[in-house]
PDB file of C-alpha atoms in Angstrom:
ATOM      1  CA  UNK C   1      -5.002  -8.400  22.726  1.00 66.00           C
ATOM      2  CA  UNK C   2      -1.305  -9.132  23.275  1.00 75.00           C
ATOM      3  CA  UNK C   3      -2.078 -10.214  26.836  1.00 83.00           C
ATOM      4  CA  UNK C   4      -4.735 -12.679  25.628  1.00 81.00           C
ATOM      5  CA  UNK C   5      -2.354 -14.092  23.014  1.00 79.00           C
ATOM      6  CA  UNK C   6       0.395 -14.489  25.620  1.00 83.00           C
ATOM      7  CA  UNK C   7      -1.971 -16.280  28.011  1.00 84.00           C
ATOM      8  CA  UNK C   8      -3.203 -18.609  25.263  1.00 81.00           C
ATOM      9  CA  UNK C   9       0.302 -19.509  24.104  1.00 84.00           C
ATOM     10  CA  UNK C  10       1.376 -20.064  27.721  1.00 86.00           C
ATOM     11  CA  UNK C  11      -1.580 -22.391  28.224  1.00 86.00           C
ATOM     12  CA  UNK C  12      -0.684 -24.315  25.045  1.00 84.00           C
ATOM     13  CA  UNK C  13       2.920 -24.725  26.234  1.00 85.00           C
ATOM     14  CA  UNK C  14       1.791 -25.790  29.709  1.00 87.00           C
ATOM     15  CA  UNK C  15      -0.381 -28.525  28.195  1.00 86.00           C
ATOM     16  CA  UNK C  16       2.395 -29.662  25.804  1.00 84.00           C
ATOM     17  CA  UNK C  17       0.386 -28.659  22.727  1.00 84.00           C
ATOM     18  CA  UNK C  18       3.301 -26.595  21.391  1.00 84.00           C
ATOM     19  CA  UNK C  19       7.034 -26.419  22.013  1.00 87.00           C
ATOM     20  CA  UNK C  20       8.326 -23.404  23.979  1.00 86.00           C
ATOM     21  CA  UNK C  21      10.679 -22.461  21.084  1.00 87.00           C
ATOM     22  CA  UNK C  22       7.638 -22.214  18.779  1.00 85.00           C
ATOM     23  CA  UNK C  23       5.887 -19.721  21.069  1.00 84.00           C
ATOM     24  CA  UNK C  24       6.554 -16.660  18.909  1.00 86.00           C
ATOM     25  CA  UNK C  25       5.216 -18.362  15.767  1.00 84.00           C
ATOM     26  CA  UNK C  26       2.035 -19.483  17.538  1.00 83.00           C
ATOM     27  CA  UNK C  27       1.564 -16.096  19.169  1.00 84.00           C
ATOM     28  CA  UNK C  28       1.674 -14.477  15.739  1.00 84.00           C
ATOM     29  CA  UNK C  29      -0.855 -16.998  14.404  1.00 83.00           C
ATOM     30  CA  UNK C  30      -3.152 -16.508  17.425  1.00 83.00           C
ATOM     31  CA  UNK C  31      -2.873 -12.727  17.138  1.00 81.00           C
ATOM     32  CA  UNK C  32      -3.750 -12.826  13.417  1.00 77.00           C
ATOM     33  CA  UNK C  33      -6.669 -15.166  14.054  1.00 81.00           C
ATOM     34  CA  UNK C  34      -8.097 -13.091  16.918  1.00 79.00           C
ATOM     35  CA  UNK C  35      -7.629  -9.865  14.967  1.00 75.00           C
ATOM     36  CA  UNK C  36      -9.686 -11.287  12.096  1.00 74.00           C
ATOM     37  CA  UNK C  37     -12.179 -13.282  14.108  1.00 80.00           C
ATOM     38  CA  UNK C  38     -13.116 -10.842  16.896  1.00 79.00           C
ATOM     39  CA  UNK C  39     -14.705  -8.078  14.743  1.00 76.00           C
ATOM     40  CA  UNK C  40     -16.553 -10.757  12.773  1.00 82.00           C
ATOM     41  CA  UNK C  41     -18.047 -12.310  15.900  1.00 85.00           C
ATOM     42  CA  UNK C  42     -18.927  -8.935  17.415  1.00 83.00           C
ATOM     43  CA  UNK C  43     -20.585  -7.816  14.183  1.00 84.00           C
ATOM     44  CA  UNK C  44     -22.579 -11.035  13.754  1.00 87.00           C
ATOM     45  CA  UNK C  45     -23.756 -10.869  17.380  1.00 89.00           C
ATOM     46  CA  UNK C  46     -24.868  -7.261  16.892  1.00 87.00           C
ATOM     47  CA  UNK C  47     -26.561  -8.230  13.606  1.00 90.00           C
ATOM     48  CA  UNK C  48     -28.415 -11.038  15.362  1.00 91.00           C
ATOM     49  CA  UNK C  49     -29.473  -8.854  18.281  1.00 91.00           C
ATOM     50  CA  UNK C  50     -31.003  -6.254  15.952  1.00 90.00           C
ATOM     51  CA  UNK C  51     -32.584  -9.062  13.911  1.00 92.00           C
ATOM     52  CA  UNK C  52     -30.456  -8.473  10.820  1.00 92.00           C
ATOM     53  CA  UNK C  53     -28.254 -11.578  11.029  1.00 92.00           C
ATOM     54  CA  UNK C  54     -28.517 -12.609   7.356  1.00 93.00           C
ATOM     55  CA  UNK C  55     -27.919  -9.052   6.217  1.00 92.00           C
ATOM     56  CA  UNK C  56     -24.799  -9.042   8.394  1.00 91.00           C
ATOM     57  CA  UNK C  57     -23.619 -12.297   6.847  1.00 92.00           C
ATOM     58  CA  UNK C  58     -24.198 -10.937   3.321  1.00 92.00           C
ATOM     59  CA  UNK C  59     -22.165  -7.847   4.145  1.00 92.00           C
ATOM     60  CA  UNK C  60     -19.288  -9.261   6.156  1.00 90.00           C
ATOM     61  CA  UNK C  61     -18.350 -12.475   4.353  1.00 91.00           C
ATOM     62  CA  UNK C  62     -17.961 -11.050   0.831  1.00 93.00           C
ATOM     63  CA  UNK C  63     -16.141  -8.085   2.362  1.00 92.00           C
ATOM     64  CA  UNK C  64     -13.701 -10.265   4.311  1.00 89.00           C
ATOM     65  CA  UNK C  65     -13.003 -12.663   1.456  1.00 92.00           C
ATOM     66  CA  UNK C  66     -12.506  -9.987  -1.206  1.00 94.00           C
ATOM     67  CA  UNK C  67     -10.474  -7.777   1.134  1.00 90.00           C
ATOM     68  CA  UNK C  68      -8.170 -10.718   1.899  1.00 87.00           C
ATOM     69  CA  UNK C  69      -7.038 -10.714  -1.723  1.00 91.00           C
ATOM     70  CA  UNK C  70      -7.681  -7.097  -2.720  1.00 91.00           C
ATOM     71  CA  UNK C  71      -6.007  -5.447   0.269  1.00 87.00           C
ATOM     72  CA  UNK C  72      -6.626  -1.957   1.509  1.00 85.00           C
ATOM     73  CA  UNK C  73      -6.102   0.436   4.379  1.00 82.00           C
ATOM     74  CA  UNK C  74      -5.185  -0.980   7.794  1.00 77.00           C
ATOM     75  CA  UNK C  75      -4.827   0.865  11.085  1.00 76.00           C
ATOM     76  CA  UNK C  76      -1.792   0.276  13.290  1.00 78.00           C
ATOM     77  CA  UNK C  77      -3.502  -0.719  16.555  1.00 76.00           C
ATOM     78  CA  UNK C  78      -5.652  -3.835  17.029  1.00 70.00           C
ATOM     79  CA  UNK C  79      -8.205  -2.182  19.329  1.00 73.00           C
ATOM     80  CA  UNK C  80      -8.646   0.699  16.859  1.00 79.00           C
ATOM     81  CA  UNK C  81      -9.164  -1.849  14.092  1.00 75.00           C
ATOM     82  CA  UNK C  82     -11.858  -3.640  16.077  1.00 75.00           C
ATOM     83  CA  UNK C  83     -13.691  -0.447  16.991  1.00 80.00           C
ATOM     84  CA  UNK C  84     -13.496   1.041  13.491  1.00 82.00           C
ATOM     85  CA  UNK C  85     -14.449  -2.287  11.855  1.00 79.00           C
ATOM     86  CA  UNK C  86     -17.481  -2.744  14.095  1.00 78.00           C
ATOM     87  CA  UNK C  87     -18.486   0.892  13.516  1.00 84.00           C
ATOM     88  CA  UNK C  88     -18.145   0.719   9.725  1.00 86.00           C
ATOM     89  CA  UNK C  89     -20.045  -2.543   9.548  1.00 83.00           C
ATOM     90  CA  UNK C  90     -22.744  -1.068  11.805  1.00 85.00           C
ATOM     91  CA  UNK C  91     -23.077   1.885   9.417  1.00 89.00           C
ATOM     92  CA  UNK C  92     -23.395  -0.619   6.568  1.00 88.00           C
ATOM     93  CA  UNK C  93     -26.283  -2.350   8.355  1.00 88.00           C
ATOM     94  CA  UNK C  94     -27.968   1.010   8.904  1.00 91.00           C
ATOM     95  CA  UNK C  95     -27.627   1.887   5.209  1.00 90.00           C
ATOM     96  CA  UNK C  96     -29.063  -1.485   4.136  1.00 88.00           C
ATOM     97  CA  UNK C  97     -32.005  -1.113   6.525  1.00 88.00           C
ATOM     98  CA  UNK C  98     -32.847   2.403   5.336  1.00 89.00           C
ATOM     99  CA  UNK C  99     -32.414   2.304   1.567  1.00 86.00           C
ATOM    100  CA  UNK C 100     -34.148   0.648  -1.334  1.00 85.00           C
ATOM    101  CA  UNK C 101     -32.492  -0.861  -4.365  1.00 84.00           C
ATOM    102  CA  UNK C 102     -32.668   1.262  -7.500  1.00 87.00           C
ATOM    103  CA  UNK C 103     -30.644   2.538 -10.409  1.00 91.00           C
ATOM    104  CA  UNK C 104     -28.160   4.179  -8.030  1.00 91.00           C
ATOM    105  CA  UNK C 105     -27.267   0.776  -6.564  1.00 92.00           C
ATOM    106  CA  UNK C 106     -26.867  -0.676 -10.073  1.00 93.00           C
ATOM    107  CA  UNK C 107     -24.361   2.057 -10.896  1.00 95.00           C
ATOM    108  CA  UNK C 108     -22.675   1.703  -7.510  1.00 95.00           C
ATOM    109  CA  UNK C 109     -22.085  -2.048  -7.891  1.00 95.00           C
ATOM    110  CA  UNK C 110     -20.362  -1.464 -11.249  1.00 96.00           C
ATOM    111  CA  UNK C 111     -18.268   1.474  -9.991  1.00 97.00           C
ATOM    112  CA  UNK C 112     -17.182  -0.362  -6.826  1.00 96.00           C
ATOM    113  CA  UNK C 113     -16.479  -3.568  -8.726  1.00 97.00           C
ATOM    114  CA  UNK C 114     -14.382  -1.837 -11.392  1.00 97.00           C
ATOM    115  CA  UNK C 115     -12.514   0.156  -8.747  1.00 96.00           C
ATOM    116  CA  UNK C 116     -11.616  -2.986  -6.787  1.00 96.00           C
ATOM    117  CA  UNK C 117     -10.507  -4.840  -9.924  1.00 96.00           C
ATOM    118  CA  UNK C 118      -8.401  -1.921 -11.203  1.00 95.00           C
ATOM    119  CA  UNK C 119      -6.649  -1.221  -7.889  1.00 93.00           C
ATOM    120  CA  UNK C 120      -6.132  -4.772  -6.627  1.00 90.00           C
ATOM    121  CA  UNK C 121      -4.128  -6.114  -5.037  1.00 91.00           C
ATOM    122  CA  UNK C 122      -2.918  -3.334  -2.761  1.00 86.00           C
ATOM    123  CA  UNK C 123       0.682  -3.912  -1.709  1.00 77.00           C
ATOM    124  CA  UNK C 124       1.033  -2.592   1.847  1.00 68.00           C
ATOM    125  CA  UNK C 125       4.012  -1.865   4.062  1.00 67.00           C
ATOM    126  CA  UNK C 126       2.685  -4.466   6.526  1.00 61.00           C
ATOM    127  CA  UNK C 127       2.738  -7.241   3.940  1.00 65.00           C
ATOM    128  CA  UNK C 128       4.822  -6.918   0.793  1.00 75.00           C
ATOM    129  CA  UNK C 129       3.639  -9.089  -2.093  1.00 81.00           C
ATOM    130  CA  UNK C 130       5.890 -10.986  -4.474  1.00 83.00           C
ATOM    131  CA  UNK C 131       5.299 -10.763  -8.232  1.00 86.00           C
ATOM    132  CA  UNK C 132       3.588 -14.176  -8.250  1.00 88.00           C
ATOM    133  CA  UNK C 133       1.360 -13.179  -5.298  1.00 88.00           C
ATOM    134  CA  UNK C 134       0.371  -9.965  -7.081  1.00 89.00           C
ATOM    135  CA  UNK C 135      -0.675 -12.001 -10.105  1.00 93.00           C
ATOM    136  CA  UNK C 136      -2.521 -14.664  -8.048  1.00 94.00           C
ATOM    137  CA  UNK C 137      -4.250 -12.149  -5.778  1.00 90.00           C
ATOM    138  CA  UNK C 138      -5.271 -10.055  -8.788  1.00 93.00           C
ATOM    139  CA  UNK C 139      -6.853 -13.072 -10.501  1.00 96.00           C
ATOM    140  CA  UNK C 140      -8.626 -14.158  -7.331  1.00 96.00           C
ATOM    141  CA  UNK C 141      -9.916 -10.634  -6.711  1.00 96.00           C
ATOM    142  CA  UNK C 142     -11.314 -10.400 -10.247  1.00 97.00           C
ATOM    143  CA  UNK C 143     -12.998 -13.790  -9.862  1.00 97.00           C
ATOM    144  CA  UNK C 144     -14.515 -12.883  -6.473  1.00 97.00           C
ATOM    145  CA  UNK C 145     -15.735  -9.448  -7.582  1.00 97.00           C
ATOM    146  CA  UNK C 146     -17.297 -10.821 -10.753  1.00 97.00           C
ATOM    147  CA  UNK C 147     -18.932 -13.599  -8.697  1.00 97.00           C
ATOM    148  CA  UNK C 148     -20.398 -11.027  -6.298  1.00 97.00           C
ATOM    149  CA  UNK C 149     -21.702  -8.916  -9.192  1.00 97.00           C
ATOM    150  CA  UNK C 150     -23.305 -12.026 -10.698  1.00 97.00           C
ATOM    151  CA  UNK C 151     -24.789 -12.872  -7.284  1.00 97.00           C
ATOM    152  CA  UNK C 152     -26.109  -9.300  -7.084  1.00 96.00           C
ATOM    153  CA  UNK C 153     -27.756  -9.647 -10.504  1.00 95.00           C
ATOM    154  CA  UNK C 154     -29.354 -12.961  -9.497  1.00 96.00           C
ATOM    155  CA  UNK C 155     -30.739 -11.417  -6.303  1.00 95.00           C
ATOM    156  CA  UNK C 156     -32.154  -8.478  -8.288  1.00 95.00           C
ATOM    157  CA  UNK C 157     -33.660 -10.831 -10.907  1.00 95.00           C
ATOM    158  CA  UNK C 158     -35.429 -12.761  -8.148  1.00 96.00           C
ATOM    159  CA  UNK C 159     -36.726  -9.503  -6.613  1.00 94.00           C
ATOM    160  CA  UNK C 160     -34.482  -9.823  -3.563  1.00 93.00           C
ATOM    161  CA  UNK C 161     -33.228  -6.256  -3.835  1.00 89.00           C
ATOM    162  CA  UNK C 162     -32.996  -5.850  -0.083  1.00 89.00           C
ATOM    163  CA  UNK C 163     -30.358  -8.586   0.062  1.00 93.00           C
ATOM    164  CA  UNK C 164     -28.730  -7.377  -3.159  1.00 94.00           C
ATOM    165  CA  UNK C 165     -28.160  -4.101  -1.314  1.00 93.00           C
ATOM    166  CA  UNK C 166     -26.001  -5.981   1.183  1.00 94.00           C
ATOM    167  CA  UNK C 167     -23.745  -7.176  -1.641  1.00 95.00           C
ATOM    168  CA  UNK C 168     -23.426  -3.629  -3.025  1.00 95.00           C
ATOM    169  CA  UNK C 169     -22.578  -2.250   0.412  1.00 95.00           C
ATOM    170  CA  UNK C 170     -19.971  -4.984   0.878  1.00 94.00           C
ATOM    171  CA  UNK C 171     -18.279  -4.108  -2.427  1.00 96.00           C
ATOM    172  CA  UNK C 172     -18.460  -0.382  -1.662  1.00 95.00           C
ATOM    173  CA  UNK C 173     -16.849  -0.879   1.737  1.00 93.00           C
ATOM    174  CA  UNK C 174     -14.001  -2.838   0.141  1.00 94.00           C
ATOM    175  CA  UNK C 175     -13.492  -0.151  -2.518  1.00 95.00           C
ATOM    176  CA  UNK C 176     -13.628   2.656   0.071  1.00 93.00           C
ATOM    177  CA  UNK C 177     -10.980   0.977   2.226  1.00 91.00           C
ATOM    178  CA  UNK C 178      -8.701   0.765  -0.800  1.00 92.00           C
ATOM    179  CA  UNK C 179      -9.118   4.472  -1.528  1.00 92.00           C
ATOM    180  CA  UNK C 180      -6.626   5.808   1.101  1.00 88.00           C
ATOM    181  CA  UNK C 181      -3.939   3.422  -0.205  1.00 85.00           C
ATOM    182  CA  UNK C 182      -4.637   4.368  -3.820  1.00 86.00           C
ATOM    183  CA  UNK C 183      -4.457   8.092  -2.965  1.00 88.00           C
ATOM    184  CA  UNK C 184      -1.201   7.590  -1.033  1.00 84.00           C
ATOM    185  CA  UNK C 185       0.316   5.743  -4.004  1.00 81.00           C
ATOM    186  CA  UNK C 186      -0.726   8.568  -6.334  1.00 82.00           C
ATOM    187  CA  UNK C 187       0.768  11.205  -4.003  1.00 84.00           C
ATOM    188  CA  UNK C 188       4.078   9.303  -3.760  1.00 80.00           C
ATOM    189  CA  UNK C 189       4.521   9.348  -7.569  1.00 70.00           C
TER     190      UNK C 189
END
């Protein structure tokens, strides 16, 4: 990934799109963008190939947006992140395809939602949050989680339980990726 970022920034400098002294800043931005964008594209391509594109969208977008503000566990290496992300999202698709919505999912959406709200935002060593960011991210997380729960209820009310399952899985994945950070915080106290 670093090689791709270096080539892209070199190309931008060569074509006078950026100044050479700004290279490091743009490389960081490109790296962050590719790190976020690559697993998303891979997952949506896989979802489309197995004819579950909309299920993939309903899993990945709520997950990415809520996780942006809620935080959670991150691996150290980009390639590990991409492999693990694609694998976890693939497991999520499998679960959605092989389960039916029922009381267990109703309980799960509440448990995952409450867990995310209670533990958010996660302050990580990679990105320390200021007091104002903690407050803003917490409010945004609560809003997003409550919106997803409302969306879930609407899908269930319209007998679209299959798609409601995608929302539950998305919330569960977010809550599960917060769990290692929450446990580490508890152990440090």
